[in-house]
Amino acid sequence: QKEVEQNSGPLSVPEGAIASLNCTYSDRGSQSFFWYRQYSGKSPELIMFIYSNGDKEDGRFTAQLNKASQYVSLLIRDSQPSDSATYLCAVKGGSARQLTFGSGTQLTVLP
Amino acid sequence: EPEVTQTPSHQVTQMGQEVILRCVPISNHLYFYWYRQILGQKVEFLVSFYNNEISEKSEIFDDQFSVERPDGSNFTLKIRSTKLEDSAMYFCASSEGTFQPQHFGDGTRLSIL
């Protein structure tokens, strides 16, 4: 059974701070890693994706992947109240088409 | 920016009835997916579809469910003999390739009474 684990939170950070969201996965064959943002009652919105070990930056967002530790993280710099949402980690195995989602971390950015 | 569109946004149906949820994937995407999310729970994979056939399905996707691409643009999910536990948000997604990111539609909220 492939598992993706996230701290459910809630995680609260002050506006302007760095928010750090973490995710671990059980399937060593996983090759593609995605972060989605989901506002309450809305659909998942793609934020970042990463395929190789290391860091990948896009604006205020940085995704970090460590396949040896089966760990992927998302850093949000200069957090804004509009970043308040649930962040979903999703993982895809080598031959699989499906995404396996974690339960999400609820982030609140306090003004 | 191209997006996945889903209709209807909300469907209310009596238990035992059949429902069809519709999706228009992004036009140059070749891979299509259905996921569902029961209130307060994880997003769960149902089925993937490529080249006019199912390429992968989960244990949830039993004989009650079917998918179809009736024309060049639409992708549908049919649920027969609906049950109370089928109440959920159903998301359609599409991707350019098997390793490319999946983009989700706004979802259909299905309520079974």
Short mmCIF file of C-alpha atoms in Angstrom, two decimals:
data_model
loop_
_atom_site.label_atom_id
_atom_site.label_comp_id
_atom_site.label_asym_id
_atom_site.label_seq_id
_atom_site.Cartn_x
_atom_site.Cartn_y
_atom_site.Cartn_z
CA GLN A 1 0.00 0.00 0.00
CA LYS A 2 1.56 3.26 -1.13
CA GLU A 3 1.34 5.92 1.54
CA VAL A 4 1.94 9.64 1.52
CA GLU A 5 2.12 11.24 4.95
CA GLN A 6 1.79 14.89 5.89
CA ASN A 7 1.38 16.68 9.19
CA SER A 8 -2.24 17.74 9.17
CA GLY A 9 -1.52 20.93 11.09
CA PRO A 10 -2.88 23.42 11.46
CA LEU A 11 0.34 25.31 10.82
CA SER A 12 0.22 29.00 11.64
CA VAL A 13 2.88 31.49 10.56
CA PRO A 14 2.92 35.28 10.70
CA GLU A 15 2.73 37.26 7.48
CA GLY A 16 6.15 37.61 5.89
CA ALA A 17 7.56 34.47 7.53
CA ILE A 18 8.71 31.26 5.86
CA ALA A 19 6.22 28.38 5.94
CA SER A 20 7.72 24.89 5.79
CA LEU A 21 5.53 21.97 4.75
CA ASN A 22 6.75 18.39 4.83
CA CYS A 23 5.78 15.12 3.22
CA THR A 24 7.11 11.56 3.35
CA TYR A 25 6.25 8.71 1.03
CA SER A 26 6.54 4.96 1.28
CA ASP A 27 7.12 3.84 -2.31
CA ARG A 28 10.82 3.96 -3.20
CA GLY A 29 9.90 3.68 -6.87
CA SER A 30 8.17 7.08 -6.82
CA GLN A 31 9.53 9.40 -9.47
CA SER A 32 7.34 12.48 -9.65
CA PHE A 33 6.35 14.76 -6.80
CA PHE A 34 3.77 17.50 -6.78
CA TRP A 35 2.45 20.15 -4.44
CA TYR A 36 -1.11 21.32 -4.83
CA ARG A 37 -2.92 24.09 -2.98
CA GLN A 38 -6.56 23.55 -2.11
CA TYR A 39 -8.79 26.28 -0.79
CA SER A 40 -11.82 25.14 1.19
CA GLY A 41 -14.46 23.71 -1.16
CA LYS A 42 -12.26 24.16 -4.22
CA SER A 43 -10.20 21.91 -6.42
CA PRO A 44 -6.46 21.18 -6.12
CA GLU A 45 -4.33 23.80 -7.85
CA LEU A 46 -0.83 22.86 -8.97
CA ILE A 47 1.87 24.89 -7.19
CA MET A 48 5.12 23.04 -7.84
CA PHE A 49 6.49 19.79 -9.20
CA ILE A 50 9.90 18.20 -8.81
CA TYR A 51 11.46 15.09 -10.29
CA SER A 52 15.13 15.22 -9.23
CA ASN A 53 16.90 15.36 -5.88
CA GLY A 54 17.64 18.86 -4.68
CA ASP A 55 15.84 22.16 -4.73
CA LYS A 56 13.57 23.74 -7.31
CA GLU A 57 12.53 27.36 -6.95
CA ASP A 58 9.62 29.20 -8.52
CA GLY A 59 8.97 32.68 -7.19
CA ARG A 60 8.22 32.48 -3.48
CA PHE A 61 8.00 28.69 -3.57
CA THR A 62 10.82 26.16 -3.23
CA ALA A 63 10.31 22.42 -3.48
CA GLN A 64 12.96 20.15 -2.00
CA LEU A 65 13.34 16.44 -2.73
CA ASN A 66 15.46 13.83 -1.00
CA LYS A 67 14.74 10.42 -2.51
CA ALA A 68 17.12 8.60 -0.16
CA SER A 69 15.09 9.81 2.80
CA GLN A 70 11.80 9.59 0.85
CA TYR A 71 11.08 13.15 1.81
CA VAL A 72 9.74 16.12 -0.08
CA SER A 73 9.08 19.59 1.27
CA LEU A 74 7.64 22.92 0.21
CA LEU A 75 8.93 26.26 1.48
CA ILE A 76 6.84 29.38 1.05
CA ARG A 77 8.82 32.57 1.55
CA ASP A 78 7.26 35.92 2.48
CA SER A 79 4.01 34.17 3.36
CA GLN A 80 0.82 36.11 2.63
CA PRO A 81 -2.67 35.72 4.12
CA SER A 82 -3.79 34.61 0.65
CA ASP A 83 -1.49 31.58 1.04
CA SER A 84 -3.81 30.29 3.77
CA ALA A 85 -5.07 26.98 2.39
CA THR A 86 -4.53 23.24 2.62
CA TYR A 87 -1.38 22.07 0.85
CA LEU A 88 -1.52 18.62 -0.67
CA CYS A 89 1.53 16.52 -1.41
CA ALA A 90 1.03 14.08 -4.30
CA VAL A 91 3.35 11.36 -5.52
CA LYS A 92 3.45 9.32 -8.70
CA GLY A 93 5.23 6.00 -9.11
CA GLY A 94 7.40 5.07 -12.06
CA SER A 95 4.92 3.15 -14.17
CA ALA A 96 1.74 4.32 -12.53
CA ARG A 97 -0.49 7.00 -13.94
CA GLN A 98 -2.26 7.80 -10.71
CA LEU A 99 -1.35 10.39 -8.10
CA THR A 100 -1.35 9.29 -4.48
CA PHE A 101 -2.26 12.19 -2.24
CA GLY A 102 -1.45 12.94 1.35
CA SER A 103 -4.16 14.19 3.66
CA GLY A 104 -2.84 17.75 3.40
CA THR A 105 -1.43 20.36 5.78
CA GLN A 106 -3.66 23.26 6.67
CA LEU A 107 -1.68 26.52 6.62
CA THR A 108 -2.87 29.75 8.17
CA VAL A 109 -0.90 32.95 7.56
CA LEU A 110 -1.73 35.49 10.22
CA PRO A 111 -1.82 39.19 9.20
CA GLU B 1 -4.64 29.81 -19.59
CA PRO B 2 -6.27 26.55 -20.74
CA GLU B 3 -8.27 24.80 -18.08
CA VAL B 4 -10.22 21.65 -17.41
CA THR B 5 -13.96 22.31 -17.27
CA GLN B 6 -16.49 20.18 -15.46
CA THR B 7 -20.28 20.13 -15.50
CA PRO B 8 -22.48 20.27 -13.58
CA SER B 9 -20.92 22.02 -10.59
CA HIS B 10 -23.47 20.40 -8.28
CA GLN B 11 -25.60 17.31 -8.88
CA VAL B 12 -28.28 16.10 -6.50
CA THR B 13 -29.62 12.61 -7.18
CA GLN B 14 -31.83 10.06 -5.46
CA MET B 15 -30.15 6.90 -4.28
CA GLY B 16 -30.29 4.19 -6.93
CA GLN B 17 -30.29 6.60 -9.85
CA GLU B 18 -27.61 6.91 -12.48
CA VAL B 19 -25.50 10.05 -12.88
CA ILE B 20 -23.15 11.21 -15.59
CA LEU B 21 -20.43 13.69 -14.75
CA ARG B 22 -18.89 15.56 -17.64
CA CYS B 23 -15.43 16.95 -18.24
CA VAL B 24 -13.68 18.77 -21.04
CA PRO B 25 -9.92 18.21 -20.63
CA ILE B 26 -7.31 20.68 -21.82
CA SER B 27 -7.24 20.39 -25.60
CA ASN B 28 -3.68 19.14 -26.21
CA HIS B 29 -3.69 16.76 -23.25
CA LEU B 30 -3.68 13.03 -23.91
CA TYR B 31 -4.17 11.56 -20.43
CA PHE B 32 -7.38 11.91 -18.46
CA TYR B 33 -8.22 11.06 -14.89
CA TRP B 34 -11.06 10.99 -12.39
CA TYR B 35 -10.51 11.48 -8.67
CA ARG B 36 -12.94 11.88 -5.81
CA GLN B 37 -12.75 13.54 -2.42
CA ILE B 38 -15.21 12.66 0.29
CA LEU B 39 -15.75 15.59 2.64
CA GLY B 40 -12.82 15.92 5.03
CA GLN B 41 -10.86 13.09 3.45
CA LYS B 42 -8.00 12.61 1.01
CA VAL B 43 -8.22 13.00 -2.73
CA GLU B 44 -8.55 9.44 -4.07
CA PHE B 45 -7.70 8.16 -7.53
CA LEU B 46 -10.47 6.44 -9.46
CA VAL B 47 -9.32 5.85 -13.04
CA SER B 48 -6.95 6.97 -15.75
CA PHE B 49 -7.74 6.93 -19.48
CA TYR B 50 -5.43 7.06 -22.47
CA ASN B 51 -5.85 6.30 -26.15
CA ASN B 52 -9.54 5.56 -25.69
CA GLU B 53 -9.11 2.96 -23.02
CA ILE B 54 -8.71 2.64 -19.28
CA SER B 55 -5.01 2.46 -18.40
CA GLU B 56 -5.32 2.16 -14.63
CA LYS B 57 -8.08 1.96 -12.06
CA SER B 58 -8.35 1.77 -8.31
CA GLU B 59 -10.30 -0.63 -6.12
CA ILE B 60 -12.98 2.03 -5.80
CA PHE B 61 -13.64 1.90 -9.54
CA ASP B 62 -15.80 -1.21 -9.61
CA ASP B 63 -18.59 -2.26 -11.97
CA GLN B 64 -20.74 0.61 -10.73
CA PHE B 65 -18.45 3.05 -12.54
CA SER B 66 -17.62 3.54 -16.20
CA VAL B 67 -15.81 6.16 -18.26
CA GLU B 68 -16.18 7.18 -21.85
CA ARG B 69 -14.81 9.65 -24.34
CA PRO B 70 -17.89 10.02 -26.55
CA ASP B 71 -16.30 12.58 -28.87
CA GLY B 72 -13.07 14.48 -29.36
CA SER B 73 -13.53 16.79 -26.41
CA ASN B 74 -15.69 15.29 -23.66
CA PHE B 75 -14.70 12.75 -21.02
CA THR B 76 -17.47 11.35 -18.84
CA LEU B 77 -17.82 9.39 -15.62
CA LYS B 78 -21.00 7.36 -15.22
CA ILE B 79 -22.07 6.08 -11.83
CA ARG B 80 -24.88 3.53 -11.86
CA SER B 81 -27.17 2.68 -8.95
CA THR B 82 -25.80 5.47 -6.80
CA LYS B 83 -25.36 4.91 -3.07
CA LEU B 84 -25.24 7.35 -0.18
CA GLU B 85 -21.50 6.79 0.13
CA ASP B 86 -20.96 8.02 -3.43
CA SER B 87 -21.57 11.55 -2.15
CA ALA B 88 -18.29 13.40 -2.75
CA MET B 89 -16.51 15.95 -4.90
CA TYR B 90 -15.51 14.40 -8.18
CA PHE B 91 -12.53 15.93 -9.94
CA CYS B 92 -11.49 15.44 -13.52
CA ALA B 93 -7.84 16.02 -14.39
CA SER B 94 -5.74 15.90 -17.52
CA SER B 95 -2.05 15.90 -18.42
CA GLU B 96 0.06 16.22 -21.55
CA GLY B 97 2.08 13.15 -20.79
CA THR B 98 2.27 10.44 -18.19
CA PHE B 99 5.00 12.27 -16.23
CA GLN B 100 3.61 15.75 -16.77
CA PRO B 101 1.63 17.50 -14.00
CA GLN B 102 -2.07 16.80 -13.81
CA HIS B 103 -4.35 19.81 -13.94
CA PHE B 104 -7.66 19.59 -12.14
CA GLY B 105 -11.08 20.94 -13.00
CA ASP B 106 -13.26 22.75 -10.47
CA GLY B 107 -15.08 19.54 -9.61
CA THR B 108 -18.66 18.32 -9.41
CA ARG B 109 -20.22 18.08 -5.99
CA LEU B 110 -22.38 14.94 -6.04
CA SER B 111 -25.02 14.65 -3.33
CA ILE B 112 -26.94 11.39 -3.06
CA LEU B 113 -30.20 11.60 -1.10
#
